[in-house]
Amino acid sequence: MTEAIRSPAPWTELERYLEAEDRDRIGELFKSWSETDRTHIASHMSSADLAHLLDLLDRELGAQLIECLPLSQAADAIEEIAPLAAAEILEELPSDERVDVLAEVETKEREAILAAADEATADEARVLLEYGADTAGGLMHTEFIAVRSGQSVASAIEEVRRSADQFARYAVQYLYTVDAQSRLDGVVPIRSLLLVEPATQLTQVIIREPMALHVNDSLDRLSDVFEEAGFLGAPVVNDAGVLLGVVERSAVDDAETEVAESDHMKSLGIASGEELRSMPSLTRSRRRLAWLSINIVLNLMAASVIAMYEETLRAAIALAVFLPIISDMSGCSGNQAVAVSLRELSLGVIRPAELLYVLGKEAIVGVVNGLALGSLLAGVAVLWKGEIMLGVVVGAALALNTLIAVSIGGMVPLVIKRFGWDPALASGPILTTLTDVCGFFLTLSFAAAVLV
């Protein structure tokens, strides 16, 4: 581990060089970091600071930085820099990663970047952007080695050698043979080229009528193909059979993981499917409130069933109705914080030792959302029972319990991770128990002090 990473706040050294605009020191520092370190450090920088860093790094290193970032953060940084600089950085990326970033960029900025890019690169990007993100066309890269089948093995091997630098990052296992109209007509395993005489014609080692994916095949279809065939990659063709690109198994696996993570985040109320603590706190608060505000209404509907027994419960009925709302709403808020911590742990942008950083960031959201939800519930209580103090009790309890739940929810996965356990399995039950206990205690203790 580098000296910078051993320091309590490694990004502070980078900030000094950014302020001085010392390109050489910034480049040396950046090269000394691992990919994980770069992701972690960038997570503590604003979009403006990341843009400044991109401007000072050379284009190749800038592209390496973009590859380390979550897509939303990469797009925000790209939008902050000049279109020409953005185009030059994105041109260093593989075609599939370039399009993934462009897809997240706002339309106006994206068009400015494409206008500044090399014409061939821009045209290719526009075509790829038309495909669905979770289709073969959306996941394929257009870097592949295609040759005519009439060549010799020696000329094909020479083509591989000439393309070595361009395809170093890909799991190149095959050459693809095409006809005069660029239609796929065969596949040649690289291994086969090495086991025959150089003068041998490719026609003698070609696998005819290879399995190919259609450009509009769905993610489920791609997953099934790779599961059954065990390929590392597969060619992608259009309706006419023209070879358009190659989908790698790793890209399909990553896409499935992203879909699962997005669904999990949405199930916990992170409607945007992506949230990082580097985002503005009010933006994060607004995104969460969009779901929480609806959820409080649903909880009121469930609680109305308890209200049917008012004659039996009499004096206790008011608090009995609000107890489950307070515990459940606080649990929902806490689960959102859990989801963000789990996501950031998986991306490497947060580490188990950064409890105070997480607490500070979550406390801001907890205060804002707690006040909003507490005020809403207090208003409901006053309108229903006409008792202001009842509204004060339940509103204050929900506000404080939301702050506690969000703070605990953000930190619990980090604590569990530090002990070497799986935070995804243990965080939910721990959070639920704590928020229920705190919610009931706060509500009843406030009621005992004010209402009795």
XYZ file of C-alpha atoms in Angstrom, residues 20-279:
260
model
C -1.195 24.155 -7.272
C -2.140 22.567 -10.639
C 1.010 20.471 -10.469
C 0.406 18.094 -13.392
C 3.592 16.086 -12.884
C 3.005 15.374 -9.187
C -0.659 14.615 -9.815
C 0.271 12.112 -12.531
C 2.901 10.434 -10.335
C 0.504 10.246 -7.382
C -2.287 8.853 -9.538
C -0.036 6.149 -11.023
C 1.040 5.078 -7.532
C -2.522 4.215 -6.562
C -4.228 0.906 -7.266
C -7.599 0.869 -9.002
C -9.312 0.323 -5.646
C -7.443 3.279 -4.136
C -8.445 5.504 -7.050
C -12.109 4.578 -6.604
C -11.950 5.220 -2.877
C -10.220 8.584 -3.169
C -12.451 9.804 -6.008
C -15.522 8.994 -3.910
C -14.558 11.795 -1.515
C -14.269 14.402 -4.269
C -16.974 16.617 -5.698
C -17.837 16.560 -9.409
C -16.035 19.891 -9.822
C -12.848 18.537 -8.200
C -13.011 15.382 -10.305
C -13.385 17.517 -13.420
C -10.363 19.563 -12.362
C -8.416 16.319 -11.906
C -9.461 15.097 -15.362
C -8.255 18.356 -16.892
C -4.829 17.978 -15.278
C -4.293 14.270 -16.006
C -3.179 13.170 -19.452
C -5.960 11.601 -21.507
C -4.916 7.995 -20.936
C -4.828 8.442 -17.158
C -8.107 10.371 -17.349
C -9.693 7.373 -19.032
C -8.322 5.116 -16.288
C -9.959 7.369 -13.717
C -13.303 7.227 -15.517
C -13.108 3.420 -15.539
C -12.730 3.407 -11.737
C -15.844 5.466 -11.060
C -19.481 4.431 -10.753
C -21.279 5.472 -13.950
C -23.287 8.279 -12.361
C -20.166 9.850 -10.854
C -18.195 9.410 -14.103
C -20.959 11.102 -16.089
C -21.162 14.026 -13.639
C -17.408 14.593 -13.928
C -17.434 14.344 -17.740
C -20.235 16.912 -17.916
C -18.093 19.396 -15.972
C -15.179 19.510 -18.440
C -14.920 20.988 -21.929
C -16.518 18.844 -24.693
C -13.214 18.409 -26.564
C -11.398 17.231 -23.427
C -14.286 14.884 -22.626
C -14.227 13.479 -26.155
C -10.480 12.857 -26.003
C -10.793 11.012 -22.695
C -13.741 8.900 -23.830
C -11.956 7.966 -27.049
C -9.377 6.191 -24.862
C -12.085 3.889 -23.481
C -13.314 0.657 -25.073
C -16.434 1.197 -27.161
C -18.810 -0.450 -24.673
C -17.524 1.527 -21.673
C -17.529 4.770 -23.703
C -21.201 4.330 -24.565
C -22.112 3.385 -20.977
C -20.756 6.734 -19.772
C -22.322 8.713 -22.622
C -25.703 7.145 -21.871
C -25.583 8.684 -18.379
C -24.610 12.153 -19.643
C -27.343 14.747 -20.175
C -28.488 14.977 -23.813
C -27.185 18.500 -24.439
C -23.723 17.753 -23.058
C -23.620 14.374 -24.823
C -24.263 15.952 -28.214
C -21.556 18.556 -27.581
C -19.079 15.793 -26.739
C -19.993 13.774 -29.825
C -19.671 16.883 -32.009
C -16.129 17.359 -30.693
C -15.159 13.688 -31.092
C -13.575 11.954 -34.057
C -16.296 11.497 -36.693
C -15.990 7.710 -36.883
C -16.046 7.381 -33.085
C -19.076 9.674 -32.808
C -20.993 7.801 -35.513
C -20.266 4.477 -33.842
C -21.324 5.812 -30.431
C -24.621 7.140 -31.806
C -25.411 3.728 -33.260
C -24.568 1.896 -30.033
C -26.626 4.344 -27.969
C -29.709 3.241 -29.885
C -29.524 -0.267 -28.431
C -31.103 -1.147 -25.105
C -28.632 -1.205 -22.228
C -29.447 -4.829 -21.395
C -29.337 -6.215 -24.931
C -26.515 -7.761 -26.944
C -26.118 -4.470 -28.834
C -25.918 -2.493 -25.615
C -23.347 -4.822 -24.045
C -21.116 -5.597 -27.027
C -17.805 -3.961 -27.835
C -16.850 -3.262 -31.440
C -13.172 -4.119 -31.039
C -12.634 -7.522 -32.652
C -10.376 -9.136 -35.256
C -12.139 -9.956 -38.523
C -10.364 -11.470 -41.554
C -11.332 -12.909 -44.927
C -11.434 -16.681 -45.052
C -9.229 -16.849 -48.151
C -6.135 -15.867 -46.168
C -3.387 -18.137 -44.918
C -2.808 -18.964 -41.266
C 0.451 -16.968 -41.381
C -1.332 -13.775 -42.476
C -4.010 -14.271 -39.830
C -1.357 -14.641 -37.109
C 0.301 -11.469 -38.349
C -3.055 -9.670 -38.048
C -3.291 -10.804 -34.422
C 0.206 -9.513 -33.707
C -0.512 -6.122 -35.264
C -3.619 -5.810 -33.073
C -1.959 -6.954 -29.843
C -1.965 -3.537 -28.130
C -5.505 -2.686 -29.183
C -6.962 -5.932 -27.840
C -4.754 -6.472 -24.789
C -7.648 -5.869 -22.373
C -9.984 -8.359 -24.067
C -10.155 -12.136 -23.699
C -9.413 -12.717 -27.385
C -9.986 -16.405 -28.061
C -11.205 -16.273 -31.653
C -10.769 -14.655 -35.033
C -13.940 -14.027 -36.990
C -14.090 -14.579 -40.738
C -16.398 -12.450 -42.861
C -17.385 -12.283 -46.510
C -17.245 -9.298 -48.854
C -20.406 -7.844 -47.238
C -18.931 -8.202 -43.704
C -21.317 -11.047 -42.901
C -20.098 -13.559 -40.343
C -19.269 -16.858 -42.003
C -16.998 -18.547 -39.514
C -14.923 -18.560 -36.348
C -11.291 -19.569 -35.929
C -9.995 -20.433 -32.437
C -6.615 -18.786 -31.821
C -5.384 -22.152 -30.561
C -6.079 -23.713 -33.957
C -3.797 -21.188 -35.663
C -0.879 -22.292 -33.500
C -1.305 -26.006 -34.203
C -1.088 -25.965 -38.010
C 1.528 -24.990 -40.562
C 1.688 -21.240 -41.383
C 1.002 -21.943 -45.064
C -2.307 -23.634 -44.248
C -5.401 -21.865 -45.543
C -7.920 -20.582 -42.971
C -10.653 -22.516 -44.766
C -9.162 -25.687 -43.280
C -9.518 -24.568 -39.643
C -12.683 -22.439 -39.787
C -15.697 -23.449 -37.716
C -18.576 -22.867 -40.113
C -22.030 -21.618 -39.062
C -20.915 -20.557 -35.572
C -23.300 -19.713 -32.778
C -24.034 -15.980 -32.951
C -26.140 -13.590 -30.909
C -28.625 -11.207 -32.453
C -28.058 -7.555 -31.679
C -31.483 -7.311 -29.961
C -31.150 -10.445 -27.810
C -32.167 -9.783 -24.199
C -29.990 -10.121 -21.118
C -31.878 -13.286 -20.149
C -31.131 -14.788 -23.564
C -27.447 -13.858 -23.283
C -27.246 -15.347 -19.803
C -28.792 -18.614 -20.990
C -26.385 -18.840 -23.951
C -23.266 -18.322 -21.867
C -24.540 -20.644 -19.146
C -25.138 -23.449 -21.627
C -22.159 -22.948 -23.939
C -19.491 -21.791 -21.504
C -17.985 -19.351 -24.015
C -15.860 -16.388 -22.908
C -17.343 -14.315 -25.713
C -19.733 -14.545 -28.636
C -20.168 -12.628 -31.928
C -23.133 -10.295 -32.420
C -24.854 -9.894 -35.792
C -27.809 -7.955 -37.221
C -30.720 -9.234 -39.310
C -28.485 -9.424 -42.390
C -25.847 -11.451 -40.566
C -23.314 -8.602 -40.572
C -20.780 -8.914 -37.747
C -21.254 -5.898 -35.451
C -19.351 -6.729 -32.285
C -18.566 -9.201 -29.544
C -20.230 -9.710 -26.159
C -17.998 -11.042 -23.399
C -19.312 -13.275 -20.663
C -17.901 -10.892 -18.048
C -20.052 -8.063 -19.455
C -23.163 -10.220 -19.119
C -22.242 -11.176 -15.544
C -21.679 -7.510 -14.655
C -25.004 -6.512 -16.212
C -26.865 -9.169 -14.220
C -25.205 -7.974 -11.031
C -26.132 -4.359 -11.763
C -29.754 -5.303 -12.424
C -29.921 -7.252 -9.163
C -28.345 -4.399 -7.206
C -30.643 -1.847 -8.810
C -33.710 -3.952 -7.979
C -32.507 -4.342 -4.412
C -31.921 -0.604 -4.048
C -35.344 0.182 -5.461
C -37.014 -2.342 -3.158
C -35.565 -0.366 -0.241
C -36.763 2.984 -1.545
C -33.716 4.280 -3.459
C -35.862 5.005 -6.492
C -33.003 6.265 -8.668
C -31.193 2.935 -8.306
C -27.905 4.725 -7.634
C -26.860 6.835 -4.684
C -23.407 7.723 -3.409
C -22.522 9.916 -0.458
C -20.529 12.179 -2.739
C -23.880 13.422 -4.072
